Tab-separated table of C-alpha atoms and ligand atoms in Angstrom:
chain	number	residue	atom	x	y	z
C	1	MET	CA	-39.495	-35.622	65.419
C	2	ASN	CA	-39.182	-39.309	64.401
C	3	PHE	CA	-37.161	-40.531	67.488
C	4	LYS	CA	-38.956	-39.573	70.782
C	5	SER	CA	-36.639	-41.475	72.979
C	6	VAL	CA	-33.679	-43.793	72.766
C	7	LYS	CA	-36.090	-46.545	73.149
C	8	ASP	CA	-36.989	-45.464	69.344
C	9	MET	CA	-33.413	-46.161	68.381
C	10	PRO	CA	-33.668	-48.835	65.162
C	11	PRO	CA	-32.734	-52.069	66.709
C	12	ILE	CA	-30.133	-52.901	63.829
C	13	GLY	CA	-27.784	-50.419	63.064
C	14	PHE	CA	-24.981	-50.121	60.417
C	15	GLY	CA	-21.351	-49.807	62.017
C	16	VAL	CA	-18.825	-48.071	60.025
C	17	TRP	CA	-15.819	-48.938	61.921
C	18	LYS	CA	-12.886	-49.958	59.429
C	19	ILE	CA	-14.782	-49.026	56.557
C	20	VAL	CA	-12.115	-47.108	54.467
C	21	PRO	CA	-13.075	-43.578	53.638
C	22	ASP	CA	-12.813	-43.910	49.687
C	23	ALA	CA	-15.564	-46.679	49.939
C	24	CYS	CA	-17.334	-45.037	52.775
C	25	GLU	CA	-19.582	-42.568	50.781
C	26	GLN	CA	-20.981	-44.976	48.500
C	27	THR	CA	-21.326	-47.978	51.308
C	28	VAL	CA	-23.317	-45.535	53.472
C	29	VAL	CA	-25.964	-44.443	50.412
C	30	GLU	CA	-26.017	-47.968	49.513
C	31	ALA	CA	-26.927	-48.841	53.366
C	32	ILE	CA	-29.644	-46.311	53.465
C	33	ARG	CA	-31.084	-47.548	49.877
C	34	CYS	CA	-31.293	-50.916	51.537
C	35	GLY	CA	-33.308	-49.868	54.606
C	36	TYR	CA	-30.791	-48.769	57.265
C	37	ARG	CA	-31.770	-45.756	59.283
C	38	HIS	CA	-29.266	-46.374	62.408
C	39	PHE	CA	-25.699	-45.457	61.882
C	40	ASP	CA	-22.818	-46.008	64.334
C	41	ALA	CA	-19.692	-43.799	63.573
C	42	ALA	CA	-17.036	-42.467	65.539
C	43	CYS	CA	-14.164	-39.685	65.185
C	44	ASP	CA	-11.617	-42.507	65.760
C	45	TYR	CA	-13.088	-44.301	62.865
C	46	GLY	CA	-11.277	-41.568	60.508
C	47	ASN	CA	-14.368	-41.633	57.975
C	48	GLU	CA	-16.685	-39.237	59.384
C	49	ALA	CA	-16.313	-36.825	56.483
C	50	ALA	CA	-16.962	-39.735	54.051
C	51	VAL	CA	-19.819	-41.052	56.120
C	52	GLY	CA	-21.241	-37.288	56.011
C	53	ARG	CA	-20.944	-37.123	52.245
C	54	GLY	CA	-22.842	-40.367	51.854
C	55	ILE	CA	-25.793	-39.126	54.415
C	56	GLN	CA	-26.018	-36.034	52.392
C	57	ARG	CA	-26.134	-37.690	49.229
C	58	ALA	CA	-29.010	-40.108	50.493
C	59	ILE	CA	-30.840	-36.931	51.559
C	60	ALA	CA	-30.256	-35.126	48.476
C	61	GLU	CA	-31.626	-38.223	46.433
C	62	GLU	CA	-34.464	-38.444	48.478
C	63	LEU	CA	-33.958	-41.904	49.890
C	64	CYS	CA	-34.673	-40.520	53.307
C	65	THR	CA	-34.703	-37.416	55.396
C	66	ARG	CA	-32.230	-36.052	58.238
C	67	GLU	CA	-35.209	-36.815	60.877
C	68	GLU	CA	-35.616	-40.609	59.707
C	69	LEU	CA	-31.965	-41.192	60.421
C	70	TRP	CA	-30.745	-42.030	63.996
C	71	ILE	CA	-26.893	-41.017	63.773
C	72	THR	CA	-24.540	-41.784	66.600
C	73	SER	CA	-21.002	-40.751	67.008
C	74	LYS	CA	-18.359	-40.870	69.771
C	75	LEU	CA	-16.080	-38.693	71.800
C	76	TRP	CA	-12.265	-39.624	71.536
C	77	ASN	CA	-10.084	-40.143	74.299
C	78	THR	CA	-7.816	-37.149	73.506
C	79	TYR	CA	-11.031	-34.679	73.973
C	80	HIS	CA	-12.051	-35.787	77.599
C	81	ALA	CA	-11.210	-32.172	79.220
C	82	ALA	CA	-14.300	-30.134	79.690
C	83	GLU	CA	-13.104	-27.521	77.187
C	84	HIS	CA	-12.721	-30.039	74.592
C	85	VAL	CA	-15.571	-31.827	74.425
C	86	PRO	CA	-17.993	-29.343	72.741
C	87	ALA	CA	-15.075	-28.674	70.333
C	88	ALA	CA	-14.832	-32.545	69.593
C	89	LEU	CA	-18.647	-32.824	68.790
C	90	GLU	CA	-18.361	-29.699	66.331
C	91	ARG	CA	-15.740	-31.105	64.482
C	92	THR	CA	-17.543	-34.315	64.231
C	93	LEU	CA	-20.772	-32.470	63.447
C	94	ASN	CA	-19.126	-30.566	60.672
C	95	ASP	CA	-17.549	-33.592	58.973
C	96	LEU	CA	-20.881	-35.642	59.191
C	97	GLY	CA	-22.612	-32.313	57.596
C	98	LEU	CA	-25.176	-32.221	60.612
C	99	ASP	CA	-26.451	-29.734	63.025
C	100	TYR	CA	-27.155	-32.378	65.625
C	101	LEU	CA	-26.466	-35.911	66.710
C	102	ASP	CA	-29.099	-38.551	67.918
C	103	LEU	CA	-26.574	-39.990	70.249
C	104	TYR	CA	-23.032	-38.933	71.352
C	105	LEU	CA	-21.072	-41.384	73.403
C	106	ILE	CA	-17.978	-41.427	75.385
C	107	HIS	CA	-15.949	-43.726	73.446
C	108	PHE	CA	-13.825	-45.260	76.332
C	109	PRO	CA	-13.189	-44.617	79.881
C	110	ILE	CA	-9.522	-43.668	79.152
C	111	ALA	CA	-8.387	-39.985	79.104
C	112	LEU	CA	-5.540	-39.229	76.674
C	113	ASP	CA	-3.413	-36.067	76.522
C	114	TYR	CA	-4.915	-33.804	74.197
C	115	VAL	CA	-3.789	-33.477	70.559
C	116	PRO	CA	-4.996	-30.549	68.630
C	117	PHE	CA	-7.085	-30.858	65.428
C	118	GLU	CA	-4.369	-29.439	63.462
C	119	LYS	CA	-1.693	-31.503	64.466
C	120	ARG	CA	-3.341	-34.916	63.791
C	121	TYR	CA	-7.010	-36.042	63.155
C	122	PRO	CA	-7.890	-38.436	64.370
C	123	PRO	CA	-5.411	-38.499	67.017
C	124	GLU	CA	-5.930	-42.370	67.795
C	125	TRP	CA	-4.128	-43.847	70.478
C	126	VAL	CA	-0.379	-42.924	70.810
C	127	HIS	CA	0.962	-39.636	71.737
C	128	ASP	CA	3.768	-39.476	69.465
C	129	PRO	CA	3.670	-41.713	66.256
C	130	ASP	CA	7.122	-40.958	65.248
C	131	ALA	CA	8.832	-41.819	68.931
C	132	PRO	CA	10.989	-44.889	68.757
C	133	ALA	CA	8.465	-46.694	70.625
C	134	PRO	CA	5.113	-44.832	70.373
C	135	SER	CA	3.066	-45.067	73.474
C	136	MET	CA	-0.003	-43.680	75.277
C	137	LYS	CA	0.149	-40.738	77.254
C	138	LEU	CA	-2.622	-40.495	79.828
C	139	ALA	CA	-4.377	-37.254	80.919
C	140	LYS	CA	-5.645	-36.637	84.409
C	141	VAL	CA	-9.019	-35.971	83.632
C	142	PRO	CA	-11.655	-37.540	85.690
C	143	LEU	CA	-14.743	-39.243	83.818
C	144	SER	CA	-17.098	-36.999	85.726
C	145	GLU	CA	-15.750	-33.894	84.182
C	146	THR	CA	-16.118	-35.378	80.791
C	147	TRP	CA	-19.778	-36.643	81.643
C	148	LEU	CA	-20.757	-33.024	83.030
C	149	ALA	CA	-19.610	-31.563	79.683
C	150	MET	CA	-21.534	-34.261	77.778
C	151	GLU	CA	-24.349	-33.109	79.531
C	152	ALA	CA	-24.048	-29.362	78.334
C	153	LEU	CA	-24.203	-30.808	75.000
C	154	LYS	CA	-27.611	-32.529	75.468
C	155	GLU	CA	-29.067	-29.369	77.282
C	156	SER	CA	-27.912	-27.331	74.210
C	157	GLY	CA	-29.602	-29.798	71.830
C	158	VAL	CA	-26.635	-30.676	69.620
C	159	ALA	CA	-26.357	-34.140	70.913
C	160	ARG	CA	-30.210	-35.299	71.582
C	161	HIS	CA	-28.953	-38.095	73.715
C	162	ILE	CA	-25.704	-38.924	75.706
C	163	GLY	CA	-24.218	-42.101	76.784
C	164	VAL	CA	-21.073	-44.058	77.240
C	165	CYS	CA	-19.190	-47.087	75.722
C	166	ASN	CA	-16.790	-49.692	77.206
C	167	TYR	CA	-17.842	-48.992	80.855
C	168	ASN	CA	-18.152	-51.768	83.425
C	169	SER	CA	-20.353	-52.031	86.241
C	170	GLY	CA	-18.290	-50.358	88.707
C	171	LEU	CA	-17.926	-47.130	86.440
C	172	LEU	CA	-21.890	-47.288	85.720
C	173	HIS	CA	-22.385	-47.452	89.462
C	174	ASP	CA	-20.180	-44.321	89.998
C	175	LEU	CA	-21.502	-42.544	87.074
C	176	MET	CA	-25.127	-42.945	88.309
C	177	ASN	CA	-23.939	-41.172	91.596
C	178	TYR	CA	-22.435	-38.174	90.057
C	179	SER	CA	-24.783	-37.254	86.898
C	180	ASN	CA	-27.107	-34.752	86.702
C	181	ILE	CA	-28.528	-36.039	83.412
C	182	PRO	CA	-28.161	-40.059	83.496
C	183	PRO	CA	-26.663	-41.578	80.639
C	184	GLU	CA	-29.208	-43.159	78.240
C	185	VAL	CA	-27.544	-45.491	76.373
C	186	LEU	CA	-24.534	-47.974	77.380
C	187	GLN	CA	-22.609	-49.256	74.003
C	188	ILE	CA	-20.499	-52.709	74.730
C	189	GLU	CA	-19.135	-55.666	73.051
C	190	ALA	CA	-21.767	-58.456	73.296
C	191	HIS	CA	-21.969	-61.599	71.309
C	192	PRO	CA	-22.502	-65.341	72.116
C	193	TYR	CA	-19.057	-65.847	73.473
C	194	LEU	CA	-19.219	-62.711	75.671
C	195	VAL	CA	-23.083	-62.513	77.029
C	196	GLN	CA	-22.357	-59.911	79.494
C	197	ASP	CA	-25.615	-60.814	81.205
C	198	LYS	CA	-24.950	-59.007	84.503
C	199	LEU	CA	-23.866	-55.783	83.048
C	200	ILE	CA	-26.766	-55.421	80.639
C	201	ARG	CA	-29.020	-56.212	83.376
C	202	LEU	CA	-27.364	-53.334	85.405
C	203	ALA	CA	-27.808	-50.996	82.782
C	204	LYS	CA	-31.368	-51.838	82.179
C	205	ASP	CA	-32.218	-51.564	85.981
C	206	TYR	CA	-30.587	-48.079	85.695
C	207	GLY	CA	-32.905	-47.341	82.658
C	208	LEU	CA	-30.529	-47.249	79.982
C	209	GLU	CA	-30.782	-48.891	76.308
C	210	VAL	CA	-27.846	-51.187	75.372
C	211	THR	CA	-26.262	-51.398	72.122
C	212	ALA	CA	-24.059	-54.445	71.214
C	213	PHE	CA	-21.092	-53.907	69.080
C	214	SER	CA	-19.271	-56.599	67.444
C	215	PRO	CA	-22.604	-58.857	67.689
C	216	LEU	CA	-21.040	-61.359	65.088
C	217	GLY	CA	-18.044	-61.962	67.445
C	218	SER	CA	-14.549	-62.607	66.112
C	219	LEU	CA	-15.052	-61.828	62.231
C	220	SER	CA	-14.129	-58.198	62.668
C	221	TYR	CA	-10.850	-58.914	64.717
C	222	VAL	CA	-9.320	-61.721	62.471
C	223	GLU	CA	-7.793	-58.951	60.139
C	224	LEU	CA	-6.293	-57.166	63.154
C	225	ASP	CA	-4.659	-60.163	64.390
C	226	MET	CA	-6.696	-60.014	67.580
C	227	ALA	CA	-8.680	-63.227	66.951
C	228	ASP	CA	-8.098	-66.742	65.012
C	229	GLN	CA	-10.000	-67.663	62.040
C	230	ASP	CA	-11.150	-70.955	63.722
C	231	GLU	CA	-13.116	-69.136	66.535
C	232	SER	CA	-16.165	-67.824	64.530
C	233	ILE	CA	-19.270	-68.192	66.256
C	234	LEU	CA	-20.964	-68.592	62.845
C	235	GLU	CA	-19.305	-71.824	62.396
C	236	GLN	CA	-21.149	-73.272	65.795
C	237	ALA	CA	-23.182	-76.494	64.887
C	238	ASN	CA	-26.142	-75.402	67.108
C	239	VAL	CA	-26.045	-71.960	65.489
C	240	LYS	CA	-26.059	-73.581	62.087
C	241	ALA	CA	-28.688	-75.945	62.901
C	242	ILE	CA	-31.149	-73.076	64.301
C	243	ALA	CA	-30.316	-71.272	60.895
C	244	ALA	CA	-31.241	-74.370	58.798
C	245	ARG	CA	-34.420	-75.143	60.712
C	246	ILE	CA	-35.376	-71.470	60.341
C	247	GLY	CA	-33.997	-71.203	56.854
C	248	CYS	CA	-32.038	-67.960	57.435
C	249	THR	CA	-28.131	-67.513	57.898
C	250	ALA	CA	-26.069	-68.135	60.964
C	251	ALA	CA	-25.133	-64.348	60.922
C	252	GLN	CA	-29.183	-63.487	60.985
C	253	VAL	CA	-29.442	-65.816	64.086
C	254	LEU	CA	-26.539	-64.055	66.011
C	255	LEU	CA	-28.249	-60.638	65.336
C	256	ARG	CA	-31.509	-61.638	66.143
C	257	TRP	CA	-30.376	-63.011	69.386
C	258	GLY	CA	-29.077	-59.773	70.250
C	259	VAL	CA	-32.180	-58.011	69.362
C	260	GLN	CA	-34.424	-60.359	70.957
C	261	ARG	CA	-32.316	-60.116	74.352
C	262	GLY	CA	-33.449	-56.560	74.277
C	263	THR	CA	-30.011	-54.990	72.835
C	264	SER	CA	-29.779	-53.049	69.570
C	265	VAL	CA	-27.028	-54.157	67.671
C	266	VAL	CA	-24.625	-52.481	65.236
C	267	ALA	CA	-22.499	-54.628	62.452
C	268	LYS	CA	-20.994	-53.519	59.376
C	269	SER	CA	-20.754	-55.128	56.055
C	270	THR	CA	-19.593	-53.666	52.801
C	271	ASN	CA	-20.974	-56.496	50.856
C	272	PRO	CA	-24.579	-55.731	49.641
C	273	GLU	CA	-26.022	-59.091	50.278
C	274	ARG	CA	-24.793	-59.326	53.915
C	275	MET	CA	-25.953	-55.921	54.252
C	276	LEU	CA	-29.683	-56.715	53.467
C	277	GLN	CA	-29.509	-60.129	55.311
C	278	ASN	CA	-28.111	-58.312	58.552
C	279	LEU	CA	-30.993	-55.699	58.361
C	280	THR	CA	-33.800	-58.510	57.841
C	281	ALA	CA	-32.518	-60.488	60.764
C	282	GLN	CA	-34.902	-58.313	62.715
C	283	ASP	CA	-37.858	-60.492	61.018
C	284	ILE	CA	-36.841	-63.824	62.166
C	285	GLU	CA	-38.199	-65.214	65.591
C	286	LEU	CA	-35.947	-67.455	68.082
C	287	THR	CA	-37.750	-69.813	70.561
C	288	THR	CA	-36.902	-69.715	73.999
C	289	GLU	CA	-34.803	-72.768	73.730
C	290	ASP	CA	-32.816	-71.019	70.919
C	291	MET	CA	-32.110	-68.237	73.000
C	292	THR	CA	-30.916	-70.426	75.956
C	293	ALA	CA	-28.754	-72.571	73.566
C	294	ILE	CA	-27.060	-69.597	72.046
C	295	SER	CA	-26.265	-68.004	75.375
C	296	ALA	CA	-24.902	-71.015	76.624
C	297	LEU	CA	-22.078	-70.677	74.259
C	298	ASN	CA	-20.505	-67.887	76.310
C	299	ARG	CA	-17.039	-68.216	77.191
C	300	ASN	CA	-16.645	-64.689	78.348
C	301	ARG	CA	-13.934	-64.182	75.191
C	302	ARG	CA	-13.665	-60.365	74.839
C	303	TYR	CA	-11.997	-59.331	71.557
C	304	ASN	CA	-11.790	-55.561	71.964
C	305	ASP	CA	-9.971	-55.273	75.256
C	306	PRO	CA	-7.690	-52.545	75.978
C	307	GLY	CA	-5.692	-54.353	78.603
C	308	VAL	CA	-4.496	-56.653	75.655
C	309	PHE	CA	-4.182	-54.489	72.371
C	310	CYS	CA	-3.033	-51.219	74.263
C	311	GLU	CA	-0.020	-53.340	75.135
C	312	ALA	CA	0.590	-55.335	71.743
C	313	ALA	CA	-0.001	-52.217	69.735
C	314	PHE	CA	1.042	-49.055	71.700
C	315	ASN	CA	3.624	-50.160	74.097
C	316	SER	CA	1.225	-49.515	77.185
C	317	PHE	CA	-0.399	-51.731	79.454
C	318	HIS	CA	-3.830	-50.146	80.233
C	319	PRO	CA	-6.486	-52.655	81.355
C	320	ILE	CA	-10.138	-51.476	82.045
C	321	TYR	CA	-12.194	-54.402	82.693
C	322	ASP	CA	-10.040	-56.655	85.377
V	1	A2P	P1	-18.051	-57.590	55.256
V	1	A2P	O1	-17.871	-56.353	55.311
V	1	A2P	O2	-17.077	-58.313	54.004
V	1	A2P	O3	-19.320	-58.521	55.116
V	1	A2P	P2	-18.287	-55.835	62.673
V	1	A2P	O4	-18.619	-57.001	63.905
V	1	A2P	O5	-17.352	-54.898	63.130
V	1	A2P	O6	-19.523	-55.247	62.353
V	1	A2P	O7	-17.854	-56.578	61.519
V	1	A2P	C1	-18.599	-57.335	60.877
V	1	A2P	C2	-17.685	-58.442	60.164
V	1	A2P	O8	-18.233	-59.597	59.866
V	1	A2P	C3	-17.153	-57.695	58.633
V	1	A2P	O9	-15.781	-58.504	58.404
V	1	A2P	C4	-17.941	-57.937	57.623
V	1	A2P	O10	-17.278	-58.400	56.491
V	1	A2P	C5	-18.520	-59.397	58.127
V	1	A2P	N1	-19.844	-59.724	58.103
V	1	A2P	C6	-21.044	-58.843	58.247
V	1	A2P	N2	-22.221	-59.277	58.084
V	1	A2P	C7	-22.003	-60.743	57.705
V	1	A2P	C8	-22.683	-61.728	57.478
V	1	A2P	N3	-23.844	-61.663	57.432
V	1	A2P	N4	-22.190	-63.122	57.357
V	1	A2P	C9	-20.829	-63.204	57.353
V	1	A2P	N5	-20.013	-62.193	57.552
V	1	A2P	C10	-20.458	-60.831	57.877
């Protein structure tokens, strides 16, 4: 086995959120050809079958072997009940064409009412999309029930490692109290505008590896109307100055900052040049002063916040971090 533990997870992963299924197979093949070995997928991204075709094609073309790939996916909110957790993973594995995942994560600490596969897949956030004002319907499933079902997946080997996303420190403390098998990875939004120092330190104190999503900050959210064009961290004068001094791009500086502070990062690009640029960010080195200056950009700006987008998009007020 290539990966002995979560510490071997390749530090720069390729995220597939928002890649349209039609482009996804080819994008995944290109990313593997370019050198990516870590892919971050999810049921909710609606493109796992296409990701799977890309993986299978790359293996058939001998660009890599299955064992050389680290594949992460995430349990969607509608499958939190113990009886739905293994079926959700099975569906994901079938779509990806794999017989095990390297990492399976609880996507959000939010349990929604069950939606059968044949009714809608992926079920997304609202219970009845055809209702006059579609809204979320919560399910009374404690996170402890979901976690114990995740543990069974690790025990049976279909998920080599298990973890959580979008947990705050309170949920993490609690999880450490009831878990028999502790979580191995915490995936959270983290970038220089949302450094999350305390949460990352706590997770590491508990022995978890941390993965940062949206490591480039606002870029992903402009097209979703969740961020303004003019709040790009790439345009920050001192990030640009560091990039100019080193002879790299501002995006590489941000990704390297994420890796150098001890997190793995997952970024998406469908542009071949940016794809390669992002992967090679692991080769640059920032000084202690650079690291400090970039961290000082923190403004606790969270782009992916259910406390905001659930109300705006799904008529449901559902904060989880406040
Ligand atoms: P593109 O696919 O056109 O390159 P996320 O934070 O969700 O991973 O999304 C990354 C966003 O930033 C995407 O919109 C992507 O667009 C863009 N992006 C990715 N890499 C770079 C880069 N090196 N420089 C500038 N923009 C980038």
